[in-house]
Coordinates of C-alpha atoms in Angstrom, one line a residue:
M1 CA 0.0 0.0 0.0
E2 CA 2.8 2.4 0.9
T3 CA 4.5 1.7 -2.4
A4 CA 1.3 2.4 -4.3
C5 CA 1.0 5.8 -2.5
V6 CA 4.5 6.7 -3.4
N7 CA 3.9 5.8 -7.0
L8 CA 0.8 7.9 -7.1
E9 CA 2.6 10.9 -5.6
Q10 CA 5.4 10.5 -8.2
T11 CA 2.9 10.3 -11.0
D12 CA 1.1 13.4 -9.7
A13 CA 4.4 15.3 -9.4
A14 CA 5.4 14.3 -12.9
V15 CA 2.1 15.5 -14.3
D16 CA 2.4 18.8 -12.4
L17 CA 5.8 19.3 -13.8
A18 CA 4.7 18.6 -17.3
T19 CA 1.7 21.0 -16.9
E20 CA 4.0 23.7 -15.5
T21 CA 6.3 23.3 -18.5
L22 CA 3.5 23.6 -21.0
Y23 CA 1.9 26.6 -19.2
R24 CA 5.3 28.4 -19.4
F25 CA 5.9 27.5 -23.0
L26 CA 2.4 28.5 -24.1
A27 CA 2.6 31.7 -22.1
A28 CA 5.8 32.6 -24.0
A29 CA 4.4 31.5 -27.3
L30 CA 1.4 33.9 -26.9
S31 CA 3.6 36.8 -25.8
D32 CA 4.8 39.5 -28.2
P33 CA 7.7 38.0 -30.3
R34 CA 9.5 41.4 -29.9
G35 CA 9.6 41.0 -26.2
T36 CA 12.1 39.2 -23.9
T37 CA 9.7 36.4 -22.8
W38 CA 9.5 35.2 -26.4
Q39 CA 13.2 34.1 -26.2
L40 CA 12.1 31.0 -24.2
V41 CA 10.2 29.7 -27.2
R42 CA 13.3 29.9 -29.3
E43 CA 15.5 27.8 -26.9
P44 CA 16.0 24.3 -28.3
V45 CA 16.1 22.9 -24.8
C46 CA 12.7 24.5 -23.9
Q47 CA 11.2 23.2 -27.2
T48 CA 12.4 19.7 -26.4
L49 CA 11.0 19.9 -22.8
A50 CA 7.6 21.2 -24.1
I51 CA 7.3 18.4 -26.6
G52 CA 8.2 15.8 -24.0
A53 CA 5.7 17.3 -21.5
A54 CA 2.9 17.1 -24.1
E55 CA 3.8 13.5 -24.8
L56 CA 3.7 12.6 -21.1
L57 CA 0.2 14.1 -20.7
R58 CA -1.1 12.4 -23.8
A59 CA 0.1 9.1 -22.5
E60 CA -1.2 9.7 -19.0
F61 CA -4.7 10.8 -20.0
A62 CA -5.3 9.0 -23.3
E63 CA -7.4 6.3 -21.6
Q64 CA -9.3 8.6 -19.3
A65 CA -12.8 9.8 -20.4
T66 CA -12.8 13.6 -20.1
V67 CA -16.0 15.5 -21.1
L68 CA -15.0 18.3 -23.5
G69 CA -16.4 21.8 -23.2
F70 CA -17.0 24.4 -25.9
G71 CA -13.7 25.2 -27.7
E72 CA -11.7 22.4 -26.1
S73 CA -9.8 19.6 -27.9
P74 CA -9.1 16.1 -26.8
V75 CA -5.7 15.3 -25.2
E76 CA -4.7 13.4 -28.4
D77 CA -4.3 16.8 -30.0
L78 CA -1.8 18.0 -27.4
D79 CA 1.2 18.0 -29.6
L80 CA 3.7 20.9 -29.9
R81 CA 5.8 19.3 -32.6
P82 CA 4.0 21.2 -35.4
A83 CA 4.5 24.5 -33.6
V84 CA 8.2 23.9 -33.0
A85 CA 8.7 22.8 -36.6
A86 CA 7.1 26.1 -37.7
L87 CA 9.5 28.0 -35.4
R88 CA 12.5 26.3 -36.8
T89 CA 11.6 26.5 -40.5
A90 CA 9.9 29.9 -40.8
P91 CA 10.7 32.1 -37.8
V92 CA 10.1 35.3 -39.8
E93 CA 6.6 34.1 -40.9
V94 CA 5.7 33.5 -37.2
G95 CA 6.5 37.1 -36.5
N96 CA 4.4 38.3 -39.4
D97 CA 1.5 36.0 -38.3
F98 CA 1.6 37.6 -34.9
L99 CA 1.0 41.0 -36.3
R100 CA -1.6 39.7 -38.7
I101 CA -3.6 37.9 -36.0
F102 CA -3.2 40.3 -33.1
G103 CA -2.4 43.5 -34.9
L104 CA -0.9 46.7 -33.5
V105 CA -4.0 47.4 -31.5
N106 CA -6.5 45.1 -29.7
C107 CA -7.8 42.7 -32.3
R108 CA -11.5 41.9 -32.5
E109 CA -11.6 38.3 -33.7
C110 CA -9.4 36.8 -30.9
P111 CA -8.3 39.3 -28.4
P112 CA -5.9 37.7 -25.9
Y113 CA -7.6 39.4 -22.9
E114 CA -9.9 37.7 -20.5
T115 CA -12.1 40.8 -19.9
E116 CA -13.0 41.1 -23.6
Y117 CA -14.9 37.8 -23.4
Q118 CA -16.9 39.0 -20.4
P119 CA -20.6 39.3 -21.4
N120 CA -21.1 42.0 -18.8
E121 CA -20.1 45.3 -20.5
D122 CA -20.1 47.4 -17.4
T123 CA -16.8 49.3 -17.2
F124 CA -16.7 49.1 -13.4
F125 CA -17.4 45.3 -13.5
R126 CA -14.6 44.8 -16.0
S127 CA -12.2 46.9 -13.9
Q128 CA -13.0 44.8 -10.9
Q129 CA -12.3 41.7 -12.8
M130 CA -8.9 42.9 -13.8
A131 CA -8.2 44.0 -10.3
D132 CA -9.1 40.5 -9.1
V133 CA -6.5 39.0 -11.5
A134 CA -3.9 41.5 -10.3
G135 CA -4.8 40.7 -6.7
F136 CA -3.9 37.0 -7.3
Y137 CA -0.5 38.2 -8.5
R138 CA 0.2 40.5 -5.6
A139 CA -0.9 37.8 -3.1
F140 CA 2.1 35.7 -4.3
G141 CA 4.6 38.7 -4.2
L142 CA 4.4 39.5 -7.9
Q143 CA 4.2 43.2 -8.4
P144 CA 2.3 44.4 -11.5
D145 CA 4.0 46.7 -14.0
A146 CA 2.5 49.0 -16.6
H147 CA 3.6 47.0 -19.7
E148 CA 0.5 44.9 -20.1
R149 CA -2.9 44.4 -18.8
P150 CA -3.1 41.7 -16.1
D151 CA -5.8 39.7 -17.9
H152 CA -3.6 39.0 -20.9
V153 CA -3.6 35.2 -21.7
S154 CA 0.2 35.1 -21.6
L155 CA 0.4 36.5 -18.1
E156 CA -2.4 34.3 -16.8
L157 CA -0.7 31.1 -18.1
E158 CA 2.6 32.3 -16.7
F159 CA 1.0 32.7 -13.3
A160 CA -0.5 29.3 -13.5
A161 CA 3.0 27.9 -14.2
F162 CA 4.3 30.0 -11.3
L163 CA 1.8 28.4 -8.9
L164 CA 2.8 25.0 -9.9
L165 CA 6.5 26.0 -9.4
K166 CA 5.7 27.2 -5.9
K167 CA 3.8 24.0 -5.1
R168 CA 6.7 21.9 -6.4
L169 CA 9.3 23.8 -4.3
A170 CA 7.0 23.4 -1.2
R171 CA 6.8 19.7 -1.8
E172 CA 10.6 19.4 -2.1
A173 CA 11.1 21.5 1.1
G174 CA 8.5 19.3 2.8
K175 CA 11.1 16.5 2.9
L176 CA 12.8 18.6 5.6
D177 CA 9.8 20.2 7.3
A178 CA 6.7 18.2 6.4
T179 CA 4.1 20.2 8.3
T180 CA 4.9 23.8 7.2
D181 CA 5.6 23.0 3.6
S182 CA 2.7 20.7 3.2
E183 CA 0.5 23.7 4.2
N184 CA 2.3 25.8 1.7
A185 CA 1.8 23.3 -1.1
A186 CA -1.9 23.2 -0.2
I187 CA -2.2 27.0 -0.4
C188 CA -0.6 26.9 -3.8
Q189 CA -2.9 24.1 -5.0
A190 CA -6.0 26.0 -3.7
A191 CA -4.9 29.2 -5.4
R192 CA -4.2 27.3 -8.6
A193 CA -7.7 25.8 -8.6
N194 CA -9.4 29.1 -7.8
F195 CA -7.4 31.1 -10.4
F196 CA -8.0 28.4 -13.1
R197 CA -11.7 28.4 -12.4
D198 CA -12.2 32.1 -12.2
H199 CA -9.8 33.4 -14.7
I200 CA -8.8 30.7 -17.3
S201 CA -11.3 27.9 -17.7
W202 CA -14.4 30.0 -18.7
W203 CA -12.9 32.1 -21.5
A204 CA -9.6 30.5 -22.7
P205 CA -11.3 27.7 -24.7
S206 CA -13.2 30.4 -26.7
F207 CA -10.0 32.3 -27.2
A208 CA -8.2 29.2 -28.4
L209 CA -10.9 28.4 -30.9
A210 CA -10.9 31.9 -32.2
L211 CA -7.1 31.9 -32.5
R212 CA -7.2 28.6 -34.4
T213 CA -9.8 30.0 -36.8
K214 CA -8.0 33.3 -37.5
A215 CA -4.5 31.7 -37.7
A216 CA -5.7 29.1 -40.3
G217 CA -2.5 27.1 -40.1
G218 CA 1.0 27.6 -39.0
F219 CA 2.5 28.2 -35.6
Y220 CA -0.4 30.0 -33.9
E221 CA -3.0 27.4 -35.0
S222 CA -0.8 24.7 -33.4
V223 CA -0.4 26.8 -30.2
G224 CA -4.2 27.3 -30.0
R225 CA -4.8 23.6 -30.5
A226 CA -2.3 22.7 -27.7
L227 CA -3.9 25.2 -25.3
A228 CA -7.4 23.8 -26.1
S229 CA -6.1 20.3 -25.4
L230 CA -4.4 21.2 -22.1
L231 CA -7.4 23.0 -20.6
P232 CA -9.6 19.9 -20.2
V233 CA -6.8 18.0 -18.6
E234 CA -6.5 20.7 -16.0
R235 CA -10.2 20.8 -15.5
H236 CA -10.3 17.1 -15.0
R237 CA -7.6 17.2 -12.4
L238 CA -9.0 20.2 -10.6
G239 CA -12.6 19.0 -10.7
I240 CA -13.9 22.1 -12.6
A241 CA -17.0 21.9 -14.8
A242 CA -16.6 22.2 -18.6
P243 CA -17.5 25.5 -20.3
R244 CA -20.8 25.1 -22.2
V245 CA -21.4 28.6 -23.6
P246 CA -19.6 29.9 -26.7
L247 CA -18.2 33.3 -25.9
Q248 CA -18.0 36.1 -28.5
A249 CA -15.3 38.7 -27.9
N250 CA -16.7 42.1 -27.1
V251 CA -13.7 44.5 -27.5
Q252 CA -14.1 47.9 -25.9
E253 CA -13.0 51.0 -27.9
A254 CA -10.9 52.2 -25.0
P255 CA -10.0 49.3 -22.6
E256 CA -9.3 50.2 -19.0
E257 CA -5.6 50.9 -18.4
C258 CA -4.5 48.5 -15.7
A259 CA -1.1 47.3 -14.7
G260 CA -0.2 43.6 -14.7
C261 CA 3.1 42.4 -16.1
L262 CA 4.9 39.5 -14.4
A263 CA 8.1 39.9 -16.4
S264 CA 9.7 42.4 -14.1
S265 CA 8.9 40.4 -11.0
G266 CA 11.2 37.6 -11.9
A267 CA 8.4 35.0 -12.0

């Protein structure tokens, strides 16, 4: 029985690490190619790790029945090899596609901002939603900067990776101080579930579908498909219901200015 528990813990830790790796890679992939975060996507080691992480999750969850929500894809589609191939063979085209898809201003077909998918158009409500996102960041010592809105998909995915990193470090420290660091790991896990439920699961599938549609091939379609395949795996693990309602982006003419970049925090 003890051996079985150890094996389950090891499997859970491996899945957490694979998910953390994919979150971080997808966060970088959806950031501006002209920014510093994008360099992670170009690193051959990071590409190899992301491909391996996707393979691990495909193998682990291939036999598990997971109900798919709107915009989500089955775990069999969780494959980053096409995206990496596009990066290696046509890096200039990837940069051009970013401008074509997202534009120089907030795009209307697939905006990468959570708040733009909120049916409630009230300005105060949307400001409160972004403040809640920023509050999660601050609660874990990540000080917002003015470079990007906090509800950008790249920042939200990066924060999800950060929470898994904190949980992993707490687990490792728990080998020395089991009580304290077990509590820390539980705090990270609870924050991860709450953040995923409130700020990723309900809108990211619609974004991923819109991204795949507008990209129509190439790097960004592959990234959108990988994100759409990762989301139901996370939902299944966290016990969160599938999104049932298709969301249409409703871009405001003058989005609220709100700070929220994790890059300067060292996350």
